[in-house]
XYZ file of C-alpha atoms in Angstrom:
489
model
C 159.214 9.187 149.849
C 161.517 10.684 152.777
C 159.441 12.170 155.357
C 161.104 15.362 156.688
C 162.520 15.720 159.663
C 165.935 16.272 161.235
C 166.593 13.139 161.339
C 166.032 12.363 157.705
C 168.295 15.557 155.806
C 170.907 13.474 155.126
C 168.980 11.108 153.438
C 166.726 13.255 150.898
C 166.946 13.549 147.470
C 170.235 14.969 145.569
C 169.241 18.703 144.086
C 167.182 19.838 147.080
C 169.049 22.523 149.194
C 169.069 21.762 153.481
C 170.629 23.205 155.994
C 174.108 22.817 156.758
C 174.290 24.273 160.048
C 173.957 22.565 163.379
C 169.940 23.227 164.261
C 170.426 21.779 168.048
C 173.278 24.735 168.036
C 169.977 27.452 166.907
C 168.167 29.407 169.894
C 165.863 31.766 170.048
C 165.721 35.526 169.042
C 162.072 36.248 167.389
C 158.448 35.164 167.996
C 156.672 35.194 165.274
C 152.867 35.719 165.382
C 151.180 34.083 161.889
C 152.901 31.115 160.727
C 151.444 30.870 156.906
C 152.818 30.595 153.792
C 154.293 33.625 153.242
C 156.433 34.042 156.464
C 157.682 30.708 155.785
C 158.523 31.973 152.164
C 160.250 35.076 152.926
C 161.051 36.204 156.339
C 162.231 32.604 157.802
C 163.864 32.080 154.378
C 166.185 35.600 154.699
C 166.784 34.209 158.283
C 167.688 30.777 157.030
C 170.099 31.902 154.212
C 172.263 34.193 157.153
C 172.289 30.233 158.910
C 173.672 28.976 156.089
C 176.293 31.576 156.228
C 176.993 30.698 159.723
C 175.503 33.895 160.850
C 172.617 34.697 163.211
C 172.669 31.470 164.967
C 171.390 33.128 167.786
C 167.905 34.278 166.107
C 165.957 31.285 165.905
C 162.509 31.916 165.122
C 159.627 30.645 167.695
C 155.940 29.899 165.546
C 152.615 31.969 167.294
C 148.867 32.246 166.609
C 146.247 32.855 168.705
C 143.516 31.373 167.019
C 142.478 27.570 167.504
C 142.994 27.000 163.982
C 146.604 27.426 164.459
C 147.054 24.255 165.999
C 146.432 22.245 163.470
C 149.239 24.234 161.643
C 151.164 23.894 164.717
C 151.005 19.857 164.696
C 151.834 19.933 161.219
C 154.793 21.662 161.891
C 156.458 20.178 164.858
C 156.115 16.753 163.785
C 158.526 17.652 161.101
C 160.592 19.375 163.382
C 159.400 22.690 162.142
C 161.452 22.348 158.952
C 159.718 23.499 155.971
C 159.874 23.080 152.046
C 159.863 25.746 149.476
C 159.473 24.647 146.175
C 160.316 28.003 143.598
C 158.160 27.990 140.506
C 160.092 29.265 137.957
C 159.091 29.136 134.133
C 162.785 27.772 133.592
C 162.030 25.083 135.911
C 161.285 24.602 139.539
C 163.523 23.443 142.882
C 163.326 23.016 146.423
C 165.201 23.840 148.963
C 164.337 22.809 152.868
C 164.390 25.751 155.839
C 165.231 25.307 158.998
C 165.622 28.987 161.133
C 162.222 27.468 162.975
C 162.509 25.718 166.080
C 159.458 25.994 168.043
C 156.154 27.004 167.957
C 154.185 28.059 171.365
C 151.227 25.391 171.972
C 148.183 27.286 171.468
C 145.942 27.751 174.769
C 142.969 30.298 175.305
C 144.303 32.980 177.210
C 147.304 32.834 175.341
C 149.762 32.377 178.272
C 152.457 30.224 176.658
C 152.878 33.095 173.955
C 153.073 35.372 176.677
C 155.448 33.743 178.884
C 157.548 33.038 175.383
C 157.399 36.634 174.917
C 158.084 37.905 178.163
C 161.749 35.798 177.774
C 164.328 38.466 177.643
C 166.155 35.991 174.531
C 163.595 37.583 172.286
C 164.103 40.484 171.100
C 161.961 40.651 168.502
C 158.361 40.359 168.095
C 156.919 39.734 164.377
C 153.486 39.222 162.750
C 152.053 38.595 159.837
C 148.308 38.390 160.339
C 146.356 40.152 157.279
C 145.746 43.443 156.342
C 142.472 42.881 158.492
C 143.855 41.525 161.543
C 145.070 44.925 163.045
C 141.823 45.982 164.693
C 141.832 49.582 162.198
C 138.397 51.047 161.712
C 137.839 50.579 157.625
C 137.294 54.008 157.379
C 139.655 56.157 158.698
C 142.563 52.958 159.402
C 142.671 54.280 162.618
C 142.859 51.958 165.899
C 139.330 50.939 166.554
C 139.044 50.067 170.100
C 135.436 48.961 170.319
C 135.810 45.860 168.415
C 134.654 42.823 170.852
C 138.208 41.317 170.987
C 139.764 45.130 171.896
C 137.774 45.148 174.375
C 137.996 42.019 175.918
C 141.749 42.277 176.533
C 141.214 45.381 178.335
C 139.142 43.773 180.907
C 140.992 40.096 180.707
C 144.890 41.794 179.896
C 146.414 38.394 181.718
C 144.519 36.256 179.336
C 143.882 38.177 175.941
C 142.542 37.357 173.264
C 144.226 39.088 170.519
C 148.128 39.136 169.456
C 148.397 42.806 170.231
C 146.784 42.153 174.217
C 149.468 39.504 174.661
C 152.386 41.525 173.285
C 150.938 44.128 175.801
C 151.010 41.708 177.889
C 154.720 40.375 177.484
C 156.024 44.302 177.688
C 154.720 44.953 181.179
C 156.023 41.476 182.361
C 159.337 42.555 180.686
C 158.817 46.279 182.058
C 158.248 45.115 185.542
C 161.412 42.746 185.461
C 163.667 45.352 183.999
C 164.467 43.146 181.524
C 163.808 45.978 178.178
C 161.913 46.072 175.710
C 161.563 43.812 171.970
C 160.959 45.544 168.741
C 157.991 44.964 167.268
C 157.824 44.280 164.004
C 154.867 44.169 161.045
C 154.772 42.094 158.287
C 152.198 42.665 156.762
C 151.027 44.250 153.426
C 149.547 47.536 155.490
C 150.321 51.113 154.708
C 153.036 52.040 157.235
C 152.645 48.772 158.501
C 154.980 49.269 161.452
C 153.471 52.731 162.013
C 150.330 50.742 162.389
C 151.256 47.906 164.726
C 152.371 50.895 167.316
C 149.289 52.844 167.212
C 147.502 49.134 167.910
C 149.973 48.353 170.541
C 150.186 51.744 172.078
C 146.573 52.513 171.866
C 145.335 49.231 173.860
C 148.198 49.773 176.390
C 147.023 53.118 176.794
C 143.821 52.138 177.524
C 145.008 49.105 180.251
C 147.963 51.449 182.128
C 148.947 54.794 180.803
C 152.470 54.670 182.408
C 153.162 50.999 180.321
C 151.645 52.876 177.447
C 154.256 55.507 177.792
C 157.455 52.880 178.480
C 156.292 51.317 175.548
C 156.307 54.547 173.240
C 159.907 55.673 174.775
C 161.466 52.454 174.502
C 160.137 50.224 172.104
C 160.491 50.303 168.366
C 158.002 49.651 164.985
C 160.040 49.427 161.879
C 158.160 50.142 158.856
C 159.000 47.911 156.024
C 157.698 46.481 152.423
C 157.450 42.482 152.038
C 156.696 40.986 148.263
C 156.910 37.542 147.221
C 153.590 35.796 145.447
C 153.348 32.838 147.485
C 149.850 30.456 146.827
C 148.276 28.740 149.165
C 149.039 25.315 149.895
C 146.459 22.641 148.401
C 146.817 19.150 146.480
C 148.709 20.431 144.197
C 151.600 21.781 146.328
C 151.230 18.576 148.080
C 151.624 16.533 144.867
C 154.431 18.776 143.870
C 156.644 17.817 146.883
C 156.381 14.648 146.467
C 157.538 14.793 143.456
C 160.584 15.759 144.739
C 160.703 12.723 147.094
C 159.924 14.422 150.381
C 156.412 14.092 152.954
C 155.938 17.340 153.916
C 152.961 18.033 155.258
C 153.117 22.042 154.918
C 155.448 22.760 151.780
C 154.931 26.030 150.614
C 155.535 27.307 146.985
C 156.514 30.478 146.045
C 157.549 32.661 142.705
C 161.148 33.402 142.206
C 160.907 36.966 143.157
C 161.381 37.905 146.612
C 161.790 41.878 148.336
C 162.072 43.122 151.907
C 162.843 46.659 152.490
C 163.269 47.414 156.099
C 163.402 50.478 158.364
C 166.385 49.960 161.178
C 164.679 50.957 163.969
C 165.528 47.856 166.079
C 165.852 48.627 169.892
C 167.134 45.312 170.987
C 169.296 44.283 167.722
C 168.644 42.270 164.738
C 170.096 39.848 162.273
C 172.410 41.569 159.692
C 169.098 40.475 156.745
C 170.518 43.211 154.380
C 173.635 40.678 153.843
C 171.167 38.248 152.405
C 169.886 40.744 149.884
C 166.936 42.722 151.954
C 167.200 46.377 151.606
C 167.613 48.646 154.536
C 166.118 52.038 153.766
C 164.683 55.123 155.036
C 162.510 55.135 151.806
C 159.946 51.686 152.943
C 157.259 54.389 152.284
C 158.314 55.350 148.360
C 158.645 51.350 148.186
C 155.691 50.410 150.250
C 153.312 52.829 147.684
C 155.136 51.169 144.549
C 154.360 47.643 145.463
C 151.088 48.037 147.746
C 149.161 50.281 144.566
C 150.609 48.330 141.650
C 151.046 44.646 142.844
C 148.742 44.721 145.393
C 145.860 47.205 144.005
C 146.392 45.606 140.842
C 145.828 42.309 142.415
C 142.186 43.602 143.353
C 141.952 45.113 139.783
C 142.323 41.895 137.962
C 140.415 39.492 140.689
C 137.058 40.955 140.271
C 136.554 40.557 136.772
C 138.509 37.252 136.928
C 135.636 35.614 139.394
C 132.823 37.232 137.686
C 133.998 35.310 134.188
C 134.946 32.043 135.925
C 138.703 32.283 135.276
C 140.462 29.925 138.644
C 144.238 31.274 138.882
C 145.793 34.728 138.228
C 147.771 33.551 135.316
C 144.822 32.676 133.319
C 143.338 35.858 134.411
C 146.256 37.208 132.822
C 146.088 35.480 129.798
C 142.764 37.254 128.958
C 143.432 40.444 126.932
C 141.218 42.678 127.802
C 142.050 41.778 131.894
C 145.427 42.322 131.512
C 144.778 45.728 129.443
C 142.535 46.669 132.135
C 145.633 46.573 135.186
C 148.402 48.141 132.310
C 146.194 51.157 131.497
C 144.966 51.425 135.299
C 148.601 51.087 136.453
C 150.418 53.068 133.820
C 147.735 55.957 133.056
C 146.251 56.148 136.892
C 148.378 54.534 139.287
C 151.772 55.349 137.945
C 151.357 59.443 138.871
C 151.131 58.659 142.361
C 153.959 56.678 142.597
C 157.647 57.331 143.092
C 160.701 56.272 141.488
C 162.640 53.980 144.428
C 166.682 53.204 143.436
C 166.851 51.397 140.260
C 163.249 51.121 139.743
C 160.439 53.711 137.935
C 156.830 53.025 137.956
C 156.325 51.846 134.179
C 159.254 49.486 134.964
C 157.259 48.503 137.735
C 154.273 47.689 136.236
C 155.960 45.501 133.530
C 157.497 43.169 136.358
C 153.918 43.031 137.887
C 152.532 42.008 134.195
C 155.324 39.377 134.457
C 155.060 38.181 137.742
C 151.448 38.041 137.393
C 151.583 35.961 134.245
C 153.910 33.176 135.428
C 152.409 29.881 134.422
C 154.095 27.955 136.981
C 152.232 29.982 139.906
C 148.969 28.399 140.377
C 147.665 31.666 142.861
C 143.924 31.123 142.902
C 141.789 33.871 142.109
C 139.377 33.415 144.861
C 142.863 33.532 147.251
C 143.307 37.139 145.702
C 140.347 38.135 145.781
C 139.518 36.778 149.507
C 139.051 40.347 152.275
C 138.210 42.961 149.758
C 136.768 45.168 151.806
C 140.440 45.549 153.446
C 142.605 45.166 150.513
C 140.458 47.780 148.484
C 140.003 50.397 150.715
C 144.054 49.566 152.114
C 145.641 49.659 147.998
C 142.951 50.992 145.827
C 140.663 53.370 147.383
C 143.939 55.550 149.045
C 144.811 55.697 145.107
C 141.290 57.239 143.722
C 141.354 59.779 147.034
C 144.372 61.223 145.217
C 143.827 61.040 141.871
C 140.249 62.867 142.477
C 141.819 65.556 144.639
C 144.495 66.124 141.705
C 142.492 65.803 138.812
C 144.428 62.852 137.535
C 142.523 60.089 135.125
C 140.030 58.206 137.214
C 138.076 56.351 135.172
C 139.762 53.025 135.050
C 139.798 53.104 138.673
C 136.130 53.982 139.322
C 135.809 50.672 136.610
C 137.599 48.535 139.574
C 135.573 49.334 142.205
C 132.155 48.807 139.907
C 133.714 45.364 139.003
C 134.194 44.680 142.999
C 130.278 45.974 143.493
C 129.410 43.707 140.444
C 131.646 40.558 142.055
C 129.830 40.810 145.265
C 126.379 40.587 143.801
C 127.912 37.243 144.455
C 127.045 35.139 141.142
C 128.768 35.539 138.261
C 127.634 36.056 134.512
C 126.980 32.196 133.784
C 124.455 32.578 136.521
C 127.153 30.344 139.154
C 127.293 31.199 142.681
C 130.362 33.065 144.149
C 130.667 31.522 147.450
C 131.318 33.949 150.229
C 135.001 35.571 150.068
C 135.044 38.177 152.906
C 134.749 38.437 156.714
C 131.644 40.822 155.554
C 130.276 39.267 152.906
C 126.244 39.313 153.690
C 126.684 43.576 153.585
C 128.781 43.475 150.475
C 126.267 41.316 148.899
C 123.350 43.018 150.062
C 125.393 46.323 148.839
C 126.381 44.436 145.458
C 122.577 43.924 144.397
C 121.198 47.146 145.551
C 123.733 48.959 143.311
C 122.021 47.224 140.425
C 119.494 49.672 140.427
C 120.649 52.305 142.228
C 124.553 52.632 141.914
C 124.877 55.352 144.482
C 123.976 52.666 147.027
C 127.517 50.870 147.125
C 129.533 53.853 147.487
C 127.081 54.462 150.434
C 129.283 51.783 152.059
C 131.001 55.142 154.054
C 133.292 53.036 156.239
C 134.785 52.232 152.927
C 134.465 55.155 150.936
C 133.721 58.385 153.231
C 133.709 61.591 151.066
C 134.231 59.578 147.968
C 130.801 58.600 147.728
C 130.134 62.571 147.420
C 133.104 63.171 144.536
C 131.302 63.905 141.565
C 133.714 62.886 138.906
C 134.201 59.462 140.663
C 130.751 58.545 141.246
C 129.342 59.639 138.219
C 132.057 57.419 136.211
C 131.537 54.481 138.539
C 127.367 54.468 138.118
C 128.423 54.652 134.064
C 130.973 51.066 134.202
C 128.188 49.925 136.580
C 125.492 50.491 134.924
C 127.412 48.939 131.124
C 128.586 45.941 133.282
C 124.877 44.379 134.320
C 123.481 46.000 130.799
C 126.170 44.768 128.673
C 128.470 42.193 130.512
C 131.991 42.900 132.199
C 133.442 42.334 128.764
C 131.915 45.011 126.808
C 132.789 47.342 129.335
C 136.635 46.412 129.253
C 136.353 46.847 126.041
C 135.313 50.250 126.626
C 138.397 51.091 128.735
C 140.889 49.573 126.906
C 139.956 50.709 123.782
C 139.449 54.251 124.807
C-alpha cells in the first residue's frame, strides 16, 4: 500500500493516471470555498487535465470552508499533499487516476481571517463555491436573499470576522477595493437555479447592507457566471476506502465518481480564467436551457425516486432503479410532465435526456446512497421539483405524477417507513417536516400548508386535490399500489 503524497507518484501502481507536471512549478489562481467530493470530481479535475496539457499552471486551486468540520477534511488533505484519487465506476470496469491542481487549503479559524487574507491576494482571481443548494442564505419561498437569518446578520455587525463564506468574500472585495488591487469573479457551483445569478444577489445584498458604495463597486466590477455542473459523485465511506486500496494507494479522501461528467459555463470572467472549454466544458450563453434540462430531470428526478426508495427500504439509487414500478414512476414523470418544460440544448432533446438519466441512474457500479439523495429536501424540492408543478399548473400540462412526488416526500417524512423502521432525520428541518408528514395523514391539506415551500400552490385546485388522492392511496394502500396506479394509467 503506497500512501499518497508527492513524494510517493513515482512509486504507485502501473494503470493509475498522476500528474506529469511540476506541482512545486503550480501557484495560485482560485479559492475554492467547499472542498467535497464533487469539486474534487469535476471542477479540480477540468483544472487538472489543462495541467496535464501544460496549460494553466498559473491557476492552482487554494481549499476553503468555514465551518469547523472542515478541518478535519482539511488535515486529511494536506497530509497527502492535497492530491486526491478519483476512482471512475464504470460498468466496463473501473480506474483511477490521481489530481493534483490543489495546493493549499486555508487553516480554518473563527472569524475566518486566513480565508480572507487568502482572498484579499490580488493572485486570485477567482472565487468558487460549492456549498449546497441550502447554503446560500435564500428564503425557501420566494429564493430570494434572506437577510434575517442569524449568520446574515452576524456578519453585518462582525464584517472583519464573519461567519459565513459570502461575509468573508465581502470581506476580501473591500480589502481588494481599498488597495486598488480589482476585483475576482465569483463563481457558483452549485446545483441552484441561476446559480451565479444567485451568489450576486447574496453577495451584493449583504454588501449592501454593510457599505452601499462597496455594494455598488462590487455590482460594476465584479462578475457571477451562471453555469450547469453534473457528475454523480457518492459520498466517500468504507467502501470507497476499500476500493482504493485496492488499487494499492492510502488515500485518506478518494473520491469516486460515474463516468459522465458536464460543465457548461457563462464567460463572464472579469479577471481571466483557465481556457476549461479545451478540456471539454462547454462555454455557452444557453447555462439556463442546460441548467433546466439537468436540474428538473437529473436532479428533480433524483427527489422523485428517493422518497419512495426510503419508504420501501431500498439503500442505493441503483437498486432503487432496479424496482419497476420506481423507475416507471421518474420515465412517465420525466417524459409526460417534465419533458414540456424543458428545452432542447445542442445535440440533446428532453426524451434523450431522460434515457441518459435512466442510465446513469441505473449504473451498478455507483453505490450513491439513497439517504445521500434524499438528504435537504426541503431545498432540493422546492429548488427542482416544485418550480416544475408551478408551471405545469399555470399551463394546464399533466400534473398528476408530480403531485404523486411530493405526497411520497410528505409520506417519507412521517419519518418511518412501511416495515414500521425508523427514518432517521435527513434534513436541516426535519422536526417540522415530520410534524407536517403525520398531520397530512389525516388531513392532507396540512403539508401543502408548509407556504415557505409551496406559497399559492397549496391554493391550486388541480394540484392539491390530486396530491390529497396519492396521499390518501399511499397510507390506505401502501406506496406500491399507488405506483401502480400511475404507471399503469
Amino acid at each position: 500500500m503506497i500512501p499518497l503524497s508527492n513524494a510517493t507518484l513515482d512509486q504507485l501502481p502501473q494503470g493509475i493516471l498522476r500528474p506529469t507536471y511540476d506541482r512545486s512549478a503550480l501557484t495560485p489562481g482560485i479559492v475554492h470555498i467547499g472542498l467535497g467530493n464533487f469539486h474534487r470530481a469535476h471542477q479540480a479535475w477540468y483544472l487538472h487535465r489543462l495541467m496535464q496539457a501544460g496549460q494553466a499552471m498559473d491557476w492552482a486551486i487554494i481549499g476553503a470552508g468555514v465551518r469547523a468540520y472542515d478541518e478535519a477534511q482539511r488535515q486529511k488533505l494536506a497530509a497527502q499533499d492535497y492530491l486526491t484519487t478519483l476512482i471512475e465506476l464504470d460498468p466496463k470496469g473501473s480506474s483511477a487516476e490521481v489530481v493534483g491542481s490543489m495546493i493549499g487549503y486555508v487553516p480554518i479559524e473563527e472569524g475566518n481571517g486566513p480565508l480572507i487574507a487568502q482572498m484579499a491576494d490580488p493572485a486570485i482571481r477567482i472565487v468558487a463555491m460549492t456549498v449546497t443548494e441550502g447554503g446560500y442564505y435564500l428564503d425557501p419561498a420566494t429564493k430570494k436573499f434572506d437577510p434575517s437569518h442569524p449568520d446574515i446578520q452576524h456578519d453585518i455587525a462582525n464584517m472583519d470576522a464573519p461567519r459565513t463564506a459570502f461575509g468573508a468574500i465581502v470581506a476580501a472585495l473591500r480589502l481588494r477595493r481599498e488597495a486598488g488591487q480589482g476585483p475576482f469573479t465569483c463563481q457558483s457551483c452549485d446545483n441552484l437555479p441561476g446559480n451565479g445569478t444567485k451568489m450576486q444577489e447574496v453577495v451584493t445584498g449583504l454588501a449592501r447592507l454593510v457599505d452601499p458604495a462597496l455594494a455598488e463597486w462590487i455590482r460594476a466590477e465584479v462578475t457571477f457566471p451562471n453555469s450547469m455542473v453534473d457528475c454523480i459523485v457518492p459520498a466517500t465511506g468504507p467502501q470507497e476506502l476499500s476500493l482504493v486500496r485496492g488499487f494499492g494507494v492510502d488515500d485518506m479522501a478518494p473520491v469516486t465518481h460515474e463516468n459522465f461528467r458536464q460543465w457548461v459555463i457563462e464567460d463572464k470572467f472579469c479577471a481571466g480564467r483557465p481556457a476549461w472549454e479545451q478540456v471539454g466544458a462547454t462555454i455557452s450563453e444557453l447555462v439556463h436551457d442546460y441548467e433546466a434540462m439537468k436540474l428538473r430531470i437529473l436532479n428533480g428526478g433524483h427527489q422523485i425516486i428517493a422518497a419512495p426508495a426510503e419508504i420501501l427500504g431500498l439503500d442505493t439509487i441503483h437498486q432503487t432503479m432496479a424496482h419497476p414500478l420506481i423507475r416507471g414512476l421518474f420515465r412517465k414523470v420525466a417524459l409526460t410532465e417534465m419533458s414540456p418544460h424543458v428545452h432542447d440544448v445542442p445535440g440533446m432533446t428532453p426524451a434523450a435526456y431522460v434515457d441518459l438519466i435512466d442510465e446513469r441512474f441505473s449504473n451498478p457500479k455507483i453505490a450513491d446512497t439513497v439517504r445521500r439523495v434524499a438528504f435537504d429536501g426541503s431545498n432540493r424540492h422546492t429548488g427542482a421539483v416544485l418550480p416544475v408543478i408551478r408551471e405545469a399548473a399555470a399551463a394546464g400540462t399533466p400534473i398528476e405524477g408530480l403531485a404523486l412526488s411530493q405526497a411520497l416526500w410528505a409520506r417519507m417524512c412521517s419519518g418511518v417507513r412501511e416495515n414500521g423502521t425508523e427514518i432517521a432525520p435527513n434534513d436541516p428541518v426535519w422536526p417540522d417536516l415530520v410534524a407536517a408528514g403525520n398531520a397530512a395523514q389525516n388531513d392532507p391539506q396540512a403539508w401543502l400548508e408548509q407556504r415557505q415551500f409551496y406559497g399559492g400552490l397549496a391554493d391550486e385546485p388541480r394540484f392539491a386535490e390530486a396530491f390529497a388522492h396519492w396521499l390518501r392511496l399511499i397510507w390506505a394502500e401502501g406506496v406500491e399500489a399507488a405506483l401502480r396506479s400511475y404507471v399503469d394509467a
